[in-house]
C-alpha cells in the first residue's frame, strides 16, 4: 500500500512528530522509520519479507507495498504472501498465476492499535538514538571546556543547557564555593565524566578540577598551545589559591613570565573566571629540594632535609619566614605539599645557645597530660623548643589535638622560658 501524507490526523501527527529530531542524521532517521514500520507489519502479518517500505522524511510521507504471488483459486495457503487469481484480476484484469502482485496498502486501515504501536516503537528507537548520539558527542569531550546556559538551580546541583538543548549537570561539589549562578547566564566548565547507566547519558561538569585551570591556561597562553611550555603539576584549593608548576624546553623562554603575562595580563581573566582564585606560577624542577623551596614561595627556605622513601621533608626557616611558608589558614604549605607530593613539616631555625637550654617534654608531666605529650612526641617533637618552633597548625593537624589543648601546651612551654 502507498500512503502519501496519510489521511487522518493521528497518522500525520505520528509521522511529523519524528520528522524533526536533533542529533540524528537523515540516513539514520530513514532507517529507523523504515525499521519501525517493518516491526509493526511483522507483528500484524507474521513477516515483513514481502513488504516494501519507502520513507521520505523531507516531504513527510511514506509508502508501503505488499507483494504477493498469484495462485489458482482455492489454493491460497498464506494470505499474506499469496493471492487468488480472481482477487488479483480484480486489481488488474491481465494478472496470471505465478505473477507477483504489488498492492498499495493503507497503514491507516491497520487500526488505532497499529498506529499506537508505531508511535511507541518510533519514540523508543529515536530516544535510544538521541541518547547514543549525546553519549558519543560528550564522551569525546571529557577533559574539554564547554559552555552552557543556567536553566535550573537546586541545592545539590545546577542544571545547564547547551546550544542543542542537551542537559549538563554541575554538582555542588564541582562548583567553586564562591560561584553565584543566575538563570540564563552562561557558565563555563570542564566535562568531568559522562555516565551512561541504562543508556541514559548524564554529563557531569566540573569547575573545581585541576584540568579546568589547565585548559584555561592553554587557552590564554599561546606557548602552551604550541608545546613550548608544559604544565607539569597543578594544586588547587578552588576559589582560594592555586599553584602551577611549568617547564620550558627552550632556554630562551621564561615559562613563568609567559604564563603570567605583562603585569599579570594573561592570568587576570582566569582569576576572574575562578572567582578571584589566586594563581602562583613556579618553575618545575626534578631537583626535589629546589622544587619544594620554590613551592613554598614567598617564604625563603634556610635548609631542607628529605626522606624520599616516605616522601617527607623537614623544612627549616628563619622565625620571620615561618608564617609566610604556612600561609593563611595553612593554605600555602598545603598547596606546596600537594604540588610536590611531599609531606612538608616546617621548623624554625634555632641557634646553639637556645638549643642548649632546651627541656624534654617529660619534664612538664605535672602540667600537661601524658597522653598529650605522647601525641606530640609521635610526630617527632620531644623537646619544649621543638614544639614552640613548630607551627601551631601542624600541632593541631598532625598530633590530632584540639586547638584549646595546643594553646594550653604552648602557654605552659612559653612560661618556662620567660
Short mmCIF file of C-alpha atoms in Angstrom, two decimals:
data_model
loop_
_atom_site.label_atom_id
_atom_site.label_comp_id
_atom_site.label_asym_id
_atom_site.label_seq_id
_atom_site.Cartn_x
_atom_site.Cartn_y
_atom_site.Cartn_z
CA UNK A 1 0.00 0.00 0.00
CA UNK A 2 1.17 3.51 -0.60
CA UNK A 3 0.31 6.18 1.90
CA UNK A 4 1.26 9.71 0.89
CA UNK A 5 0.63 12.33 3.56
CA UNK A 6 -1.54 9.71 5.19
CA UNK A 7 -5.13 10.76 5.83
CA UNK A 8 -6.28 11.11 9.39
CA UNK A 9 -4.73 13.45 11.97
CA UNK A 10 -3.31 10.66 14.14
CA UNK A 11 -1.21 9.24 11.30
CA UNK A 12 0.08 12.63 10.14
CA UNK A 13 0.94 13.64 13.69
CA UNK A 14 2.74 10.35 14.23
CA UNK A 15 4.98 10.92 11.25
CA UNK A 16 5.55 14.65 11.67
CA UNK A 17 6.40 14.21 15.35
CA UNK A 18 9.59 12.35 14.46
CA UNK A 19 10.44 14.21 11.25
CA UNK A 20 12.47 16.87 13.08
CA UNK A 21 14.84 15.20 15.52
CA UNK A 22 18.05 16.59 16.98
CA UNK A 23 21.43 14.93 16.65
CA UNK A 24 20.22 12.31 14.14
CA UNK A 25 21.30 12.41 10.51
CA UNK A 26 18.80 11.90 7.67
CA UNK A 27 20.08 8.45 6.64
CA UNK A 28 19.79 7.10 10.16
CA UNK A 29 16.33 8.63 10.59
CA UNK A 30 15.07 7.00 7.35
CA UNK A 31 16.47 3.67 8.53
CA UNK A 32 14.78 3.97 11.92
CA UNK A 33 11.44 4.96 10.42
CA UNK A 34 11.56 2.07 7.96
CA UNK A 35 12.54 -0.40 10.69
CA UNK A 36 9.70 0.83 12.90
CA UNK A 37 7.13 0.34 10.12
CA UNK A 38 8.52 -3.14 9.45
CA UNK A 39 8.29 -4.09 13.13
CA UNK A 40 4.59 -3.21 13.20
CA UNK A 41 3.95 -5.04 9.91
CA UNK A 42 5.78 -8.14 11.15
CA UNK A 43 3.66 -8.20 14.32
CA UNK A 44 0.45 -7.95 12.27
CA UNK A 45 1.24 -10.35 9.42
CA UNK A 46 3.90 -12.60 10.95
CA UNK A 47 6.52 -11.42 8.46
CA UNK A 48 7.64 -8.24 6.68
CA UNK A 49 9.71 -10.03 3.99
CA UNK A 50 7.21 -9.36 1.19
CA UNK A 51 6.68 -5.67 2.04
CA UNK A 52 8.42 -2.66 0.51
CA UNK A 53 8.63 0.39 2.76
CA UNK A 54 9.65 3.74 1.26
CA UNK A 55 10.12 6.67 3.65
CA UNK A 56 10.63 10.30 2.66
CA UNK A 57 11.11 12.41 5.80
CA UNK A 58 11.77 15.56 3.76
CA UNK A 59 8.23 15.52 2.37
CA UNK A 60 6.74 13.95 5.45
CA UNK A 61 5.27 10.94 3.63
CA UNK A 62 5.80 7.22 3.20
CA UNK A 63 4.63 4.33 1.03
CA UNK A 64 4.01 0.69 1.88
CA UNK A 65 3.61 -2.02 -0.77
CA UNK A 66 2.70 -5.67 -0.16
CA UNK A 67 3.95 -8.16 -2.75
CA UNK A 68 2.01 -11.42 -3.20
CA UNK A 69 2.23 -14.30 -5.66
CA UNK A 70 -0.87 -15.15 -7.76
CA UNK A 71 -2.08 -18.75 -7.15
CA UNK A 72 -5.08 -20.65 -8.57
CA UNK A 73 -8.41 -20.06 -6.85
CA UNK A 74 -8.79 -22.20 -3.74
CA UNK A 75 -5.07 -22.81 -3.33
CA UNK A 76 -4.20 -19.82 -1.12
CA UNK A 77 -2.29 -21.15 1.91
CA UNK A 78 -0.73 -17.90 3.19
CA UNK A 79 -2.96 -14.88 2.66
CA UNK A 80 -0.04 -12.56 3.48
CA UNK A 81 2.18 -13.88 0.69
CA UNK A 82 -0.36 -15.32 -1.77
CA UNK A 83 -3.44 -14.00 -3.60
CA UNK A 84 -6.04 -15.91 -5.57
CA UNK A 85 -6.25 -15.40 -9.34
CA UNK A 86 -9.77 -13.96 -9.06
CA UNK A 87 -8.74 -11.39 -6.39
CA UNK A 88 -5.64 -10.48 -8.40
CA UNK A 89 -7.66 -9.87 -11.55
CA UNK A 90 -9.90 -7.50 -9.57
CA UNK A 91 -6.81 -5.35 -9.17
CA UNK A 92 -5.58 -5.79 -12.74
CA UNK A 93 -7.54 -7.98 -15.24
CA UNK A 94 -4.48 -9.39 -17.06
CA UNK A 95 -2.74 -10.96 -13.99
CA UNK A 96 -1.88 -14.66 -14.42
CA UNK A 97 -0.90 -17.45 -12.00
CA UNK A 98 2.74 -17.18 -10.85
CA UNK A 99 2.99 -13.45 -11.32
CA UNK A 100 3.72 -11.05 -8.46
CA UNK A 101 1.09 -8.55 -7.43
CA UNK A 102 2.33 -5.33 -5.79
CA UNK A 103 -0.54 -3.87 -3.84
CA UNK A 104 -0.68 -0.48 -2.14
CA UNK A 105 -1.69 -0.81 1.49
CA UNK A 106 -3.13 1.97 3.63
CA UNK A 107 -1.45 1.88 7.03
CA UNK A 108 -4.35 3.90 8.43
CA UNK A 109 -6.63 0.89 7.87
CA UNK A 110 -4.49 -1.21 10.20
CA UNK A 111 -6.34 0.48 13.04
CA UNK A 112 -5.57 2.59 16.08
CA UNK A 113 -3.62 -0.19 17.81
CA UNK A 114 -1.18 -0.42 14.90
CA UNK A 115 -0.73 3.36 14.87
CA UNK A 116 -0.16 3.40 18.66
CA UNK A 117 2.33 0.54 18.30
CA UNK A 118 4.16 2.52 15.60
CA UNK A 119 4.29 5.64 17.76
CA UNK A 120 5.71 3.70 20.71
CA UNK A 121 8.28 1.92 18.55
CA UNK A 122 9.37 5.17 16.90
CA UNK A 123 9.59 7.03 20.20
CA UNK A 124 11.67 4.25 21.77
CA UNK A 125 14.10 3.94 18.87
CA UNK A 126 14.58 7.68 18.36
CA UNK A 127 15.10 8.26 22.08
CA UNK A 128 17.72 5.48 22.03
CA UNK A 129 19.43 7.09 19.03
CA UNK A 130 19.41 10.53 20.65
CA UNK A 131 20.94 9.06 23.82
CA UNK A 132 23.63 7.29 21.78
CA UNK A 133 24.37 10.49 19.89
CA UNK A 134 24.56 12.55 23.09
CA UNK A 135 26.82 10.00 24.79
CA UNK A 136 29.18 9.78 21.82
CA UNK A 137 29.31 13.55 21.47
CA UNK A 138 30.28 14.22 25.07
CA UNK A 139 32.45 11.18 25.81
CA UNK A 140 34.85 12.64 23.23
CA UNK A 141 34.75 15.97 25.10
CA UNK A 142 35.83 14.65 28.51
CA UNK A 143 38.61 16.96 29.70
CA UNK A 144 37.46 19.84 27.46
CA UNK A 145 35.77 23.11 28.41
CA UNK A 146 32.13 23.54 27.35
CA UNK A 147 29.59 26.31 27.87
CA UNK A 148 26.00 26.04 28.97
CA UNK A 149 23.15 28.31 29.97
CA UNK A 150 21.88 28.08 33.53
CA UNK A 151 18.40 26.56 33.33
CA UNK A 152 17.62 25.40 36.85
CA UNK A 153 19.31 25.73 40.24
CA UNK A 154 18.91 23.20 43.02
CA UNK A 155 20.59 22.69 46.37
CA UNK A 156 22.77 19.84 45.15
CA UNK A 157 23.42 20.83 41.55
CA UNK A 158 22.92 23.36 38.77
CA UNK A 159 21.33 22.26 35.50
CA UNK A 160 22.79 23.81 32.34
CA UNK A 161 21.52 23.58 28.76
CA UNK A 162 23.92 23.53 25.80
CA UNK A 163 23.19 25.17 22.44
CA UNK A 164 21.43 21.99 21.22
CA UNK A 165 19.16 21.75 24.27
CA UNK A 166 21.09 18.93 25.97
CA UNK A 167 21.17 18.84 29.77
CA UNK A 168 24.52 19.28 31.54
CA UNK A 169 24.88 18.73 35.30
CA UNK A 170 27.16 20.76 37.57
CA UNK A 171 27.06 19.13 41.05
CA UNK A 172 27.59 21.20 44.19
CA UNK A 173 30.95 19.57 44.94
CA UNK A 174 32.18 20.52 41.45
CA UNK A 175 31.28 24.20 41.90
CA UNK A 176 33.73 26.81 43.15
CA UNK A 177 32.45 27.79 46.64
CA UNK A 178 32.08 31.45 45.67
CA UNK A 179 30.16 30.67 42.46
CA UNK A 180 26.84 32.50 42.28
CA UNK A 181 24.56 31.47 39.41
CA UNK A 182 21.66 33.30 37.80
CA UNK A 183 19.16 31.74 35.43
CA UNK A 184 20.01 32.45 31.81
CA UNK A 185 23.69 33.29 32.34
CA UNK A 186 26.40 31.37 30.51
CA UNK A 187 28.73 29.18 32.59
CA UNK A 188 31.95 27.50 31.52
CA UNK A 189 33.15 24.23 32.99
CA UNK A 190 35.10 21.13 32.04
CA UNK A 191 33.42 17.85 31.11
CA UNK A 192 34.49 15.64 34.00
CA UNK A 193 32.71 12.42 33.05
CA UNK A 194 29.82 11.02 31.03
CA UNK A 195 27.74 8.44 32.84
CA UNK A 196 25.58 6.11 30.77
CA UNK A 197 23.52 3.96 33.11
CA UNK A 198 20.74 2.12 31.26
CA UNK A 199 21.63 4.05 28.08
CA UNK A 200 20.61 7.28 29.79
CA UNK A 201 23.57 9.68 29.37
CA UNK A 202 24.32 12.10 32.20
CA UNK A 203 27.02 14.70 31.51
CA UNK A 204 28.86 15.76 34.67
CA UNK A 205 30.74 19.07 34.61
CA UNK A 206 33.37 20.47 36.99
CA UNK A 207 34.84 23.86 37.80
CA UNK A 208 36.99 22.57 40.68
CA UNK A 209 39.02 20.10 38.62
CA UNK A 210 42.72 20.83 38.07
CA UNK A 211 42.05 20.23 34.38
CA UNK A 212 39.71 23.22 34.30
CA UNK A 213 42.59 25.53 35.27
CA UNK A 214 44.89 23.69 32.88
CA UNK A 215 42.54 24.22 29.92
CA UNK A 216 42.04 27.89 30.82
CA UNK A 217 45.82 28.39 30.83
CA UNK A 218 46.14 26.59 27.50
CA UNK A 219 43.57 28.96 26.00
CA UNK A 220 45.32 32.08 27.33
CA UNK A 221 48.98 31.15 26.79
CA UNK A 222 49.94 30.51 23.13
CA UNK A 223 53.27 28.98 24.19
CA UNK A 224 51.38 26.20 25.99
CA UNK A 225 49.20 25.57 22.93
CA UNK A 226 52.32 25.41 20.76
CA UNK A 227 54.04 22.94 23.10
CA UNK A 228 56.85 25.34 24.04
CA UNK A 229 55.73 25.34 27.67
CA UNK A 230 54.44 22.30 29.57
CA UNK A 231 52.22 22.35 32.64
CA UNK A 232 53.82 19.74 34.88
CA UNK A 233 51.68 19.91 38.01
CA UNK A 234 48.71 21.78 39.45
CA UNK A 235 47.46 22.06 43.04
CA UNK A 236 44.22 23.90 43.80
CA UNK A 237 42.07 24.98 46.68
CA UNK A 238 39.16 26.04 44.43
CA UNK A 239 38.20 29.68 44.77
CA UNK A 240 41.08 30.45 47.13
CA UNK A 241 44.51 29.71 45.71
CA UNK A 242 46.33 27.55 43.19
CA UNK A 243 49.93 26.66 42.45
CA UNK A 244 51.01 25.72 38.94
CA UNK A 245 54.42 24.22 38.08
CA UNK A 246 55.51 24.89 34.48
CA UNK A 247 58.53 23.95 32.42
CA UNK A 248 60.06 25.07 29.13
CA UNK A 249 62.43 23.08 26.96
CA UNK A 250 63.60 26.27 25.25
CA UNK A 251 66.10 28.27 27.33
CA UNK A 252 65.02 31.45 25.55
CA UNK A 253 61.52 31.21 27.01
CA UNK A 254 60.71 32.17 30.60
CA UNK A 255 57.78 29.81 31.35
CA UNK A 256 56.62 31.70 34.45
CA UNK A 257 56.72 35.10 32.72
CA UNK A 258 54.95 33.74 29.64
CA UNK A 259 52.13 32.25 31.72
CA UNK A 260 51.62 35.30 33.93
CA UNK A 261 51.97 37.86 31.14
CA UNK A 262 52.85 41.54 31.38
CA UNK A 263 51.50 42.81 34.72
CA UNK A 264 49.56 39.58 35.07
CA UNK A 265 47.56 40.20 31.89
CA UNK A 266 47.33 36.52 30.95
CA UNK A 267 46.05 35.30 34.30
CA UNK A 268 43.66 38.17 35.07
CA UNK A 269 40.84 36.63 33.04
CA UNK A 270 41.43 33.20 34.57
CA UNK A 271 41.43 34.64 38.09
CA UNK A 272 38.05 36.30 37.40
CA UNK A 273 36.67 33.10 35.88
CA UNK A 274 37.62 31.21 39.03
CA UNK A 275 36.12 33.69 41.50
CA UNK A 276 39.39 35.52 42.29
CA UNK A 277 41.36 32.34 42.95
CA UNK A 278 44.98 33.49 43.27
CA UNK A 279 47.38 31.69 40.95
CA UNK A 280 51.06 31.16 41.80
CA UNK A 281 53.12 30.03 38.82
CA UNK A 282 56.53 28.49 39.57
CA UNK A 283 59.28 26.74 37.64
CA UNK A 284 59.16 22.96 37.85
CA UNK A 285 62.34 21.10 38.80
CA UNK A 286 63.29 17.43 39.07
CA UNK A 287 65.50 18.51 41.98
CA UNK A 288 63.09 17.84 44.84
CA UNK A 289 64.75 20.20 47.31
CA UNK A 290 64.70 23.04 44.80
CA UNK A 291 61.11 22.27 43.82
CA UNK A 292 59.95 22.29 47.46
CA UNK A 293 61.80 25.56 48.00
CA UNK A 294 60.01 27.14 45.03
CA UNK A 295 56.66 25.66 46.05
CA UNK A 296 56.87 27.34 49.48
CA UNK A 297 57.28 30.77 47.89
CA UNK A 298 57.08 33.57 49.01
CA UNK A 299 58.88 32.13 52.06
CA UNK A 300 62.69 31.86 51.90
CA UNK A 301 63.91 28.43 52.98
CA UNK A 302 67.12 28.06 55.02
CA UNK A 303 67.58 24.29 54.64
CA UNK A 304 65.67 21.12 53.77
CA UNK A 305 66.07 17.53 54.99
CA UNK A 306 64.43 14.91 52.77
CA UNK A 307 63.12 11.43 53.45
CA UNK A 308 62.45 10.23 49.86
CA UNK A 309 61.20 6.79 50.88
CA UNK A 310 58.35 8.24 52.93
CA UNK A 311 58.02 11.36 50.74
CA UNK A 312 58.55 13.60 53.74
CA UNK A 313 60.51 16.86 54.01
CA UNK A 314 61.63 18.85 57.05
CA UNK A 315 61.98 22.48 56.09
CA UNK A 316 63.89 24.91 58.31
CA UNK A 317 63.27 28.65 58.09
CA UNK A 318 64.14 31.81 59.96
CA UNK A 319 61.41 32.69 62.50
CA UNK A 320 60.09 35.57 60.39
CA UNK A 321 59.64 33.26 57.37
CA UNK A 322 57.59 30.56 59.10
CA UNK A 323 54.23 32.32 58.84
CA UNK A 324 54.84 33.01 55.12
CA UNK A 325 55.61 29.34 54.47
CA UNK A 326 52.47 28.22 56.26
CA UNK A 327 50.22 30.89 54.83
CA UNK A 328 46.78 31.98 55.95
CA UNK A 329 44.92 29.00 57.37
CA UNK A 330 47.84 26.76 56.40
CA UNK A 331 46.95 27.22 52.72
CA UNK A 332 50.46 27.79 51.35
CA UNK A 333 52.01 24.72 52.94
CA UNK A 334 49.01 22.55 51.98
CA UNK A 335 49.30 23.56 48.33
CA UNK A 336 53.08 23.11 48.39
CA UNK A 337 52.62 19.58 49.75
CA UNK A 338 50.00 18.79 47.09
CA UNK A 339 52.20 20.20 44.32
CA UNK A 340 55.45 18.49 45.34
CA UNK A 341 53.74 15.29 46.57
CA UNK A 342 55.81 15.52 49.76
CA UNK A 343 54.55 15.88 53.33
CA UNK A 344 56.21 19.10 54.48
CA UNK A 345 56.95 19.88 58.13
CA UNK A 346 58.12 23.41 58.90
CA UNK A 347 60.59 24.27 61.70
CA UNK A 348 62.15 27.48 62.95
CA UNK A 349 65.94 27.69 62.87
CA UNK A 350 67.32 27.87 66.44
CA UNK A 351 70.90 28.78 67.41
CA UNK A 352 73.11 26.57 69.58
CA UNK A 353 72.70 28.63 72.77
CA UNK A 354 68.93 28.24 72.53
CA UNK A 355 69.27 24.52 71.87
CA UNK A 356 71.45 24.06 74.96
CA UNK A 357 68.69 25.47 77.13
CA UNK A 358 66.04 23.08 75.78
CA UNK A 359 63.91 20.85 78.06
CA UNK A 360 62.39 17.43 77.36
CA UNK A 361 58.60 17.30 77.32
CA UNK A 362 58.51 14.71 80.13
CA UNK A 363 59.62 17.49 82.50
CA UNK A 364 56.15 19.05 82.05
CA UNK A 365 54.16 15.92 83.01
CA UNK A 366 52.77 17.67 86.08
CA UNK A 367 51.16 20.38 83.93
CA UNK A 368 50.47 18.53 80.66
CA UNK A 369 48.64 15.17 80.47
CA UNK A 370 50.86 12.27 79.47
CA UNK A 371 48.64 11.31 76.50
CA UNK A 372 49.11 14.80 75.08
CA UNK A 373 52.89 14.55 75.48
CA UNK A 374 52.81 11.14 73.76
CA UNK A 375 50.75 12.54 70.86
CA UNK A 376 53.26 15.35 70.33
CA UNK A 377 56.27 13.02 70.58
CA UNK A 378 54.64 10.74 68.00
CA UNK A 379 55.12 13.42 65.33
CA UNK A 380 58.85 13.75 66.14
CA UNK A 381 58.82 16.60 68.68
CA UNK A 382 60.28 15.65 72.04
CA UNK A 383 61.57 18.93 73.50
CA UNK A 384 59.92 22.16 74.57
CA UNK A 385 61.64 24.33 71.98
CA UNK A 386 60.97 21.90 69.13
CA UNK A 387 57.27 22.26 69.95
CA UNK A 388 57.49 26.05 70.24
CA UNK A 389 59.35 26.21 66.91
CA UNK A 390 56.73 24.06 65.16
CA UNK A 391 53.71 25.75 63.53
CA UNK A 392 50.57 25.75 65.66
CA UNK A 393 48.55 24.41 62.69
CA UNK A 394 50.91 21.46 62.39
CA UNK A 395 50.43 20.55 66.04
CA UNK A 396 46.66 20.64 65.62
CA UNK A 397 46.58 18.57 62.43
CA UNK A 398 49.49 16.13 62.82
CA UNK A 399 49.16 15.46 66.55
CA UNK A 400 45.35 15.42 66.18
CA UNK A 401 44.80 17.75 69.12
CA UNK A 402 42.10 20.30 69.83
CA UNK A 403 43.01 23.97 69.36
CA UNK A 404 42.44 24.68 73.07
CA UNK A 405 44.75 21.79 74.02
CA UNK A 406 47.54 23.03 71.75
CA UNK A 407 47.18 26.59 73.04
CA UNK A 408 47.45 25.32 76.65
CA UNK A 409 50.61 23.33 75.81
CA UNK A 410 52.21 26.35 74.12
CA UNK A 411 51.30 28.59 77.06
CA UNK A 412 52.92 26.18 79.54
CA UNK A 413 56.09 25.81 77.46
CA UNK A 414 56.46 29.56 76.81
CA UNK A 415 56.14 30.31 80.52
CA UNK A 416 59.19 28.11 81.16
CA UNK A 417 61.43 30.37 79.09
CA UNK A 418 60.06 33.74 80.18
#
